[in-house]
mmCIF file of C-alpha atoms in Angstrom:
data_model
loop_
_atom_site.group_PDB
_atom_site.id
_atom_site.type_symbol
_atom_site.label_atom_id
_atom_site.label_comp_id
_atom_site.label_asym_id
_atom_site.label_seq_id
_atom_site.Cartn_x
_atom_site.Cartn_y
_atom_site.Cartn_z
ATOM 1 C CA ARG R 239 30.312 114.892 65.232
ATOM 2 C CA ARG R 240 30.139 115.072 68.955
ATOM 3 C CA LEU R 241 32.206 112.394 69.524
ATOM 4 C CA LEU R 242 35.158 113.263 66.533
ATOM 5 C CA ALA R 243 34.569 116.989 68.730
ATOM 6 C CA MET R 244 34.955 115.714 72.297
ATOM 7 C CA ALA R 245 37.955 112.840 70.468
ATOM 8 C CA VAL R 246 39.628 115.853 69.424
ATOM 9 C CA LEU R 247 39.548 118.276 72.832
ATOM 10 C CA LEU R 248 40.661 115.460 74.873
ATOM 11 C CA GLY R 249 43.373 114.992 72.051
ATOM 12 C CA VAL R 250 44.487 118.419 72.493
ATOM 13 C CA ALA R 251 43.848 118.156 76.628
ATOM 14 C CA PHE R 252 46.263 115.417 76.908
ATOM 15 C CA ALA R 253 48.715 116.713 74.469
ATOM 16 C CA THR R 254 48.891 120.175 76.480
ATOM 17 C CA LEU R 255 49.270 117.842 79.935
ATOM 18 C CA GLY R 256 51.545 115.910 77.514
ATOM 19 C CA TYR R 257 53.887 119.512 77.275
ATOM 20 C CA ARG R 258 53.258 120.376 80.133
ATOM 21 C CA LEU R 259 54.632 117.063 82.299
ATOM 22 C CA VAL R 260 57.638 117.309 80.166
ATOM 23 C CA ASP R 261 58.435 120.455 80.740
ATOM 24 C CA LEU R 262 58.619 120.611 84.268
ATOM 25 C CA GLN R 263 60.069 116.703 84.623
ATOM 26 C CA VAL R 264 62.774 117.497 81.969
ATOM 27 C CA PHE R 265 63.155 120.801 80.888
ATOM 28 C CA GLN R 266 62.966 122.976 84.016
ATOM 29 C CA HIS R 267 64.035 119.799 85.826
ATOM 30 C CA LYS R 268 67.166 120.879 86.908
ATOM 31 C CA ASN R 269 65.778 124.672 87.674
ATOM 32 C CA LEU R 270 63.238 123.135 90.220
ATOM 33 C CA ARG R 271 65.499 120.287 91.313
ATOM 34 C CA LYS R 272 67.497 123.563 92.804
ATOM 35 C CA GLU R 273 64.233 124.909 93.670
ATOM 36 C CA ALA R 274 62.779 122.532 95.808
ATOM 37 C CA GLU R 275 66.572 122.623 97.428
ATOM 38 C CA ASP R 276 66.828 125.742 98.820
ATOM 39 C CA LYS R 277 64.352 125.588 100.404
ATOM 40 C CA ILE R 278 64.922 122.520 102.490
ATOM 41 C CA GLN R 279 68.772 121.796 102.288
ATOM 42 C CA ARG R 280 70.661 123.394 104.615
ATOM 43 C CA THR R 281 74.839 123.592 105.263
ATOM 44 C CA VAL R 282 74.928 124.628 109.338
ATOM 45 C CA PRO R 283 78.240 126.237 110.881
ATOM 46 C CA ARG R 284 79.959 123.958 112.684
ATOM 47 C CA THR R 285 81.790 126.831 115.719
ATOM 48 C CA PRO R 286 84.785 124.719 116.639
ATOM 49 C CA HIS R 287 85.611 125.859 120.613
ATOM 50 C CA ARG R 288 88.344 128.816 120.938
ATOM 51 C CA GLY R 289 91.078 127.643 122.701
ATOM 52 C CA GLU R 290 91.940 128.222 126.144
ATOM 53 C CA ILE R 291 94.661 131.188 127.504
ATOM 54 C CA ARG R 292 96.484 129.666 131.199
ATOM 55 C CA ASP R 293 99.269 131.004 132.726
ATOM 56 C CA ARG R 294 102.689 129.098 133.817
ATOM 57 C CA ARG R 295 100.482 126.904 136.779
ATOM 58 C CA GLY R 296 97.598 126.306 134.134
ATOM 59 C CA ASN R 297 94.816 129.229 135.970
ATOM 60 C CA LEU R 298 92.749 130.190 132.762
ATOM 61 C CA LEU R 299 93.398 133.602 132.182
ATOM 62 C CA ALA R 300 91.336 133.042 129.179
ATOM 63 C CA GLY R 301 88.165 130.842 127.714
ATOM 64 C CA SER R 302 84.712 129.923 125.649
ATOM 65 C CA VAL R 303 81.589 129.336 126.523
ATOM 66 C CA PHE R 304 78.882 128.326 123.767
ATOM 67 C CA VAL R 305 75.907 130.769 124.077
ATOM 68 C CA LYS R 306 72.308 131.306 121.918
ATOM 69 C CA SER R 307 70.282 134.087 120.602
ATOM 70 C CA VAL R 308 67.139 133.957 121.214
ATOM 71 C CA TYR R 309 64.007 135.429 119.657
ATOM 72 C CA ALA R 310 60.721 136.300 119.347
ATOM 73 C CA ASN R 311 57.679 135.963 116.743
ATOM 74 C CA PRO R 312 54.907 137.963 117.776
ATOM 75 C CA THR R 313 52.416 137.036 114.929
ATOM 76 C CA LEU R 314 52.538 133.684 117.159
ATOM 77 C CA ILE R 315 51.792 135.220 120.439
ATOM 78 C CA SER R 316 49.511 137.172 119.605
ATOM 79 C CA ASN R 317 47.257 138.990 122.863
ATOM 80 C CA ARG R 318 49.068 136.400 125.315
ATOM 81 C CA VAL R 319 52.043 139.515 125.225
ATOM 82 C CA THR R 320 52.029 139.525 129.068
ATOM 83 C CA GLU R 321 51.349 135.687 129.671
ATOM 84 C CA VAL R 322 54.904 135.203 127.911
ATOM 85 C CA ALA R 323 56.472 138.527 129.700
ATOM 86 C CA GLN R 324 56.056 137.381 132.578
ATOM 87 C CA ALA R 325 57.033 134.197 132.182
ATOM 88 C CA LEU R 326 60.602 134.950 130.343
ATOM 89 C CA SER R 327 61.262 138.341 132.333
ATOM 90 C CA PRO R 328 63.384 136.252 135.395
ATOM 91 C CA LEU R 329 65.719 134.197 132.676
ATOM 92 C CA LEU R 330 66.218 136.845 130.323
ATOM 93 C CA GLU R 331 66.741 139.233 132.983
ATOM 94 C CA LEU R 332 64.828 141.726 131.319
ATOM 95 C CA PRO R 333 62.328 143.843 132.531
ATOM 96 C CA GLU R 334 59.069 142.514 132.336
ATOM 97 C CA ALA R 335 57.012 146.229 130.472
ATOM 98 C CA ALA R 336 60.871 145.775 128.345
ATOM 99 C CA LEU R 337 59.812 141.791 126.880
ATOM 100 C CA ILE R 338 55.596 143.525 126.404
ATOM 101 C CA ASP R 339 56.897 146.574 124.230
ATOM 102 C CA ARG R 340 59.441 144.024 122.191
ATOM 103 C CA LEU R 341 55.923 141.214 122.032
ATOM 104 C CA ARG R 342 53.876 143.474 120.603
ATOM 105 C CA GLN R 343 53.342 142.951 116.813
ATOM 106 C CA ARG R 344 54.903 145.211 114.524
ATOM 107 C CA THR R 345 55.214 146.098 110.256
ATOM 108 C CA PHE R 346 57.247 146.394 107.564
ATOM 109 C CA VAL R 347 56.752 147.185 103.615
ATOM 110 C CA ASN R 348 58.893 144.510 101.645
ATOM 111 C CA ASP R 349 60.193 144.491 98.482
ATOM 112 C CA LYS R 350 57.139 144.342 96.211
ATOM 113 C CA GLY R 351 55.111 146.403 98.309
ATOM 114 C CA GLU R 352 53.478 144.951 100.816
ATOM 115 C CA THR R 353 52.929 145.097 104.701
ATOM 116 C CA LYS R 354 53.463 141.938 106.450
ATOM 117 C CA PHE R 355 54.288 141.106 110.127
ATOM 118 C CA ASP R 356 57.934 140.674 111.532
ATOM 119 C CA PRO R 357 58.249 137.497 111.872
ATOM 120 C CA HIS R 358 62.338 137.412 113.668
ATOM 121 C CA VAL R 359 62.349 140.268 116.827
ATOM 122 C CA VAL R 360 65.716 140.075 119.566
ATOM 123 C CA LEU R 361 65.436 138.915 122.602
ATOM 124 C CA LYS R 362 68.321 139.047 123.547
ATOM 125 C CA HIS R 363 72.326 137.962 123.081
ATOM 126 C CA LYS R 364 74.642 135.200 124.801
ATOM 127 C CA VAL R 365 72.649 133.542 126.359
ATOM 128 C CA SER R 366 73.550 130.000 128.111
ATOM 129 C CA LEU R 367 73.029 127.303 127.231
ATOM 130 C CA GLU R 368 71.252 126.414 130.432
ATOM 131 C CA THR R 369 68.795 129.245 130.900
ATOM 132 C CA TRP R 370 67.657 128.474 127.084
ATOM 133 C CA GLU R 371 67.195 124.988 128.298
ATOM 134 C CA LYS R 372 65.162 126.621 130.761
ATOM 135 C CA ILE R 373 63.367 128.926 128.868
ATOM 136 C CA GLN R 374 62.020 125.932 126.245
ATOM 137 C CA THR R 375 60.745 123.814 129.757
ATOM 138 C CA THR R 376 58.950 126.954 130.790
ATOM 139 C CA MET R 377 57.697 128.205 127.471
ATOM 140 C CA ASN R 378 56.319 124.319 126.998
ATOM 141 C CA GLN R 379 54.687 124.636 130.501
ATOM 142 C CA LEU R 380 53.703 127.478 129.734
ATOM 143 C CA SER R 381 49.357 128.063 131.063
ATOM 144 C CA PHE R 382 46.938 130.273 130.239
ATOM 145 C CA GLY R 383 43.812 129.164 132.741
ATOM 146 C CA LEU R 384 42.382 127.241 130.211
ATOM 147 C CA ASP R 385 40.715 124.304 129.673
ATOM 148 C CA GLU R 386 42.012 123.170 126.338
ATOM 149 C CA LYS R 387 40.852 120.260 125.652
ATOM 150 C CA LYS R 388 36.909 121.640 125.042
ATOM 151 C CA LEU R 389 38.336 124.840 122.599
ATOM 152 C CA LYS R 390 38.789 124.310 119.066
ATOM 153 C CA ALA R 391 41.305 122.884 117.717
ATOM 154 C CA SER R 392 42.012 125.784 115.725
ATOM 155 C CA GLU R 393 42.728 127.381 119.059
ATOM 156 C CA ARG R 394 44.462 124.860 120.750
ATOM 157 C CA ALA R 395 46.658 124.405 117.309
ATOM 158 C CA PHE R 396 47.576 128.324 118.160
ATOM 159 C CA TYR R 397 48.391 127.383 122.128
ATOM 160 C CA ARG R 398 50.319 124.442 120.732
ATOM 161 C CA GLY R 399 52.638 127.058 118.426
ATOM 162 C CA LEU R 400 53.056 129.575 121.243
ATOM 163 C CA ARG R 401 54.553 126.985 123.312
ATOM 164 C CA GLN R 402 56.943 125.759 121.117
ATOM 165 C CA SER R 403 57.482 127.845 118.271
ATOM 166 C CA ALA R 404 57.064 131.429 119.861
ATOM 167 C CA ILE R 405 60.846 131.918 120.786
ATOM 168 C CA PHE R 406 62.983 130.240 118.672
ATOM 169 C CA THR R 407 67.083 130.553 118.964
ATOM 170 C CA ASP R 408 69.552 130.379 115.734
ATOM 171 C CA ARG R 409 70.545 126.510 114.514
ATOM 172 C CA PHE R 410 73.733 126.858 115.237
ATOM 173 C CA ASP R 411 75.527 128.110 118.846
ATOM 174 C CA GLU R 412 77.002 131.493 119.360
ATOM 175 C CA GLN R 413 80.096 131.722 120.745
ATOM 176 C CA MET R 414 81.598 133.894 123.947
ATOM 177 C CA ARG R 415 85.041 134.430 124.806
ATOM 178 C CA VAL R 416 85.134 134.979 128.827
ATOM 179 C CA TYR R 417 88.406 136.886 130.882
ATOM 180 C CA PRO R 418 87.589 135.309 134.081
ATOM 181 C CA ASN R 419 89.936 137.515 136.682
ATOM 182 C CA LYS R 420 88.518 140.845 134.779
ATOM 183 C CA THR R 421 90.925 142.704 134.202
ATOM 184 C CA LEU R 422 94.309 140.971 135.332
ATOM 185 C CA ALA R 423 96.418 140.882 132.756
ATOM 186 C CA ALA R 424 94.523 142.773 130.421
ATOM 187 C CA HIS R 425 97.419 144.130 128.305
ATOM 188 C CA VAL R 426 98.850 140.409 127.811
ATOM 189 C CA LEU R 427 95.600 139.325 126.586
ATOM 190 C CA GLY R 428 93.801 141.286 124.256
ATOM 191 C CA PHE R 429 90.372 140.841 123.076
ATOM 192 C CA VAL R 430 88.521 139.237 121.077
ATOM 193 C CA TRP R 431 85.461 140.630 118.614
ATOM 194 C CA SER R 432 82.768 138.674 116.346
ATOM 195 C CA VAL R 433 83.394 139.612 112.044
ATOM 196 C CA GLN R 434 81.327 137.985 109.465
ATOM 197 C CA ARG R 435 83.062 135.886 107.237
ATOM 198 C CA THR R 436 82.020 133.148 104.219
ATOM 199 C CA ASN R 437 82.990 129.734 104.799
ATOM 200 C CA VAL R 438 81.763 126.365 102.661
ATOM 201 C CA ALA R 439 79.156 127.060 105.789
ATOM 202 C CA GLY R 440 77.254 130.342 104.117
ATOM 203 C CA LEU R 441 78.321 133.668 106.198
ATOM 204 C CA VAL R 442 78.864 132.754 109.316
ATOM 205 C CA ARG R 443 79.959 135.138 112.689
ATOM 206 C CA GLU R 444 83.604 134.348 113.872
ATOM 207 C CA MET R 445 86.094 135.339 117.196
ATOM 208 C CA VAL R 446 88.865 136.963 115.730
ATOM 209 C CA GLY R 447 92.340 138.403 118.463
ATOM 210 C CA VAL R 448 92.734 142.094 118.029
ATOM 211 C CA GLU R 449 95.242 142.318 120.804
ATOM 212 C CA GLY R 450 97.177 140.499 122.687
ATOM 213 C CA ILE R 451 98.481 137.245 122.613
ATOM 214 C CA GLU R 452 94.092 136.884 121.624
ATOM 215 C CA ARG R 453 95.877 138.306 117.930
ATOM 216 C CA VAL R 454 98.696 136.802 118.043
ATOM 217 C CA MET R 455 98.211 133.222 118.747
ATOM 218 C CA ASN R 456 94.679 133.636 116.596
ATOM 219 C CA SER R 457 95.411 131.123 113.607
ATOM 220 C CA ALA R 458 96.669 128.868 117.020
ATOM 221 C CA LEU R 459 93.462 129.472 119.248
ATOM 222 C CA ALA R 460 90.983 129.895 116.656
ATOM 223 C CA GLY R 461 90.247 125.815 115.531
ATOM 224 C CA ILE R 462 89.205 124.958 112.383
ATOM 225 C CA PRO R 463 84.850 125.070 111.832
ATOM 226 C CA GLY R 464 82.891 122.421 109.923
ATOM 227 C CA TRP R 465 79.923 121.949 108.698
ATOM 228 C CA ARG R 466 76.507 120.227 108.458
ATOM 229 C CA VAL R 467 74.922 119.832 105.299
ATOM 230 C CA THR R 468 70.856 118.124 105.779
ATOM 231 C CA GLU R 469 67.779 118.873 105.319
ATOM 232 C CA MET R 470 64.997 121.219 107.495
ATOM 233 C CA VAL R 471 61.158 121.093 107.449
ATOM 234 C CA ARG R 472 59.542 123.363 109.468
ATOM 235 C CA GLU R 473 62.760 124.315 110.938
ATOM 236 C CA ARG R 474 63.976 121.017 112.204
ATOM 237 C CA GLU R 475 66.307 118.484 110.878
ATOM 238 C CA LEU R 476 65.480 115.475 109.206
ATOM 239 C CA VAL R 477 68.402 113.421 110.459
ATOM 240 C CA THR R 478 68.479 110.738 107.929
ATOM 241 C CA ALA R 479 68.840 113.320 105.543
ATOM 242 C CA ARG R 480 72.420 114.085 106.630
ATOM 243 C CA GLU R 481 74.727 114.394 103.307
ATOM 244 C CA GLN R 482 77.932 115.568 104.688
ATOM 245 C CA ASP R 483 79.079 116.198 108.681
ATOM 246 C CA VAL R 484 82.131 117.022 109.050
ATOM 247 C CA GLU R 485 82.766 117.568 113.010
ATOM 248 C CA PRO R 486 85.471 121.037 114.091
ATOM 249 C CA ARG R 487 88.262 120.861 115.016
ATOM 250 C CA ALA R 488 88.962 122.979 118.469
ATOM 251 C CA GLY R 489 91.672 125.134 118.744
ATOM 252 C CA HIS R 490 94.904 125.106 120.684
ATOM 253 C CA ASP R 491 95.400 125.787 123.528
ATOM 254 C CA VAL R 492 98.353 128.349 124.541
ATOM 255 C CA ILE R 493 100.388 128.414 128.039
ATOM 256 C CA LEU R 494 101.884 131.869 128.605
ATOM 257 C CA THR R 495 104.932 131.845 130.671
ATOM 258 C CA ILE R 496 102.383 134.791 133.069
ATOM 259 C CA ASP R 497 102.572 133.943 136.879
ATOM 260 C CA ALA R 498 98.801 134.973 137.435
ATOM 261 C CA GLU R 499 99.828 134.731 141.448
ATOM 262 C CA LEU R 500 102.589 137.044 140.549
ATOM 263 C CA GLN R 501 100.588 140.179 137.713
ATOM 264 C CA HIS R 502 98.349 140.534 140.522
ATOM 265 C CA ILE R 503 100.995 141.287 143.262
ATOM 266 C CA VAL R 504 102.492 143.688 140.546
ATOM 267 C CA GLU R 505 99.413 145.000 139.475
ATOM 268 C CA THR R 506 98.402 145.463 143.518
ATOM 269 C CA GLN R 507 101.008 147.614 143.784
ATOM 270 C CA LEU R 508 101.120 150.056 140.619
ATOM 271 C CA ALA R 509 97.148 149.766 142.217
ATOM 272 C CA GLU R 510 98.702 151.935 145.322
ATOM 273 C CA ALA R 511 100.675 154.099 143.413
ATOM 274 C CA LEU R 512 98.980 155.049 140.538
ATOM 275 C CA PRO R 513 96.818 158.150 143.235
ATOM 276 C CA ARG R 514 99.828 158.788 145.293
ATOM 277 C CA PHE R 515 101.824 160.223 142.040
ATOM 278 C CA SER R 516 99.394 160.976 139.227
ATOM 279 C CA PRO R 517 101.882 159.575 136.380
ATOM 280 C CA ALA R 518 99.825 159.077 132.660
ATOM 281 C CA GLY R 519 100.515 155.267 132.714
ATOM 282 C CA ILE R 520 102.323 152.880 135.281
ATOM 283 C CA CYS R 521 104.142 150.110 133.242
ATOM 284 C CA SER R 522 105.854 146.725 134.759
ATOM 285 C CA ILE R 523 107.444 143.938 133.826
ATOM 286 C CA VAL R 524 108.488 141.066 135.580
ATOM 287 C CA VAL R 525 111.076 138.731 134.359
ATOM 288 C CA ARG R 526 113.647 135.678 135.010
ATOM 289 C CA PRO R 527 117.128 137.084 134.524
ATOM 290 C CA ARG R 528 118.292 133.623 133.777
ATOM 291 C CA THR R 529 115.117 132.665 130.760
ATOM 292 C CA GLY R 530 114.245 135.671 130.466
ATOM 293 C CA GLU R 531 110.965 135.164 131.110
ATOM 294 C CA VAL R 532 108.543 137.428 131.315
ATOM 295 C CA LEU R 533 106.537 136.769 135.033
ATOM 296 C CA ALA R 534 103.882 139.562 135.271
ATOM 297 C CA LEU R 535 104.076 142.234 132.468
ATOM 298 C CA ALA R 536 101.264 145.014 133.994
ATOM 299 C CA ASN R 537 99.548 148.646 132.781
ATOM 300 C CA LEU R 538 97.618 151.527 134.168
ATOM 301 C CA PRO R 539 95.511 152.531 132.931
ATOM 302 C CA THR R 540 93.598 149.254 132.249
ATOM 303 C CA PHE R 541 90.719 148.040 131.247
ATOM 304 C CA ASP R 542 88.177 144.566 131.407
ATOM 305 C CA PRO R 543 88.703 142.356 128.210
ATOM 306 C CA ASN R 544 85.269 141.772 129.301
ATOM 307 C CA ASN R 545 84.107 144.654 128.335
ATOM 308 C CA PHE R 546 86.643 146.749 125.868
ATOM 309 C CA GLY R 547 83.991 148.704 124.658
ATOM 310 C CA ASP R 548 84.234 150.847 127.458
ATOM 311 C CA ALA R 549 87.457 151.893 127.897
ATOM 312 C CA PRO R 550 88.951 154.572 126.043
ATOM 313 C CA ALA R 551 91.924 153.373 123.571
ATOM 314 C CA SER R 552 94.326 154.977 125.221
ATOM 315 C CA ALA R 553 93.577 152.610 128.377
ATOM 316 C CA ARG R 554 93.810 149.428 125.676
#
């Protein structure tokens, strides 16, 4: 009787286990596989380099540089906020007190009503790639005045995690438009701003021309984005697991008939006339009569395309 009871119990146990295995591997296979892929598979956008705008002599009027947004995970910094802030303050060009405030742990309530620590704090946008490399080097070399070899394994793991993961960036680079001559030919060039769009790589940020040549020639300047489908484990890519790797196609350069030297002369003359006559605005256009080429086009008041938000719409 005991053997029979044990056999029945074992039979029921194996039958239950078998049903569970069939349920997981057959009936729920698609859902579980998709859930696993969503956790490790990433589609990373690859931003194309926006084309440059140059004058007739090849002088750069508008270009692009790749930059990073730098973030921090305060939960990995814990009570070492002061040391991290002191190390990063000169690199990020932010006051030490402001950094200390941002690096402090903060909580939020999620959709389930649970209180969680915020692991994603913005430190600064538009950080150059060179500065980001210096930040990484500084964090890896950060010393806390301790002989870490004598610490417990858990404490050594804390300092290792702080150096390697507490300060981080997005997986992809952002792009910043630069106008090296500031206000020169501002009304001709126009400016860009960043918008969110959905493409093959998901939700991404793209630069779109708003005014001037940036808007009129946007389709030529923008280029074609690429993407990379790969697997990520602890925010590190498994290169061997890449499924797709589509290179972005850079935008075309635009060459204007504008002559930067002549443009500067015209803008200087208008600037001298502005206080003498106090007009609401001044406009000057220099044209080559035989061809109709516009060699200079200037308006006052003007603005700096690098900081277009600081100027009223009337100045633009």
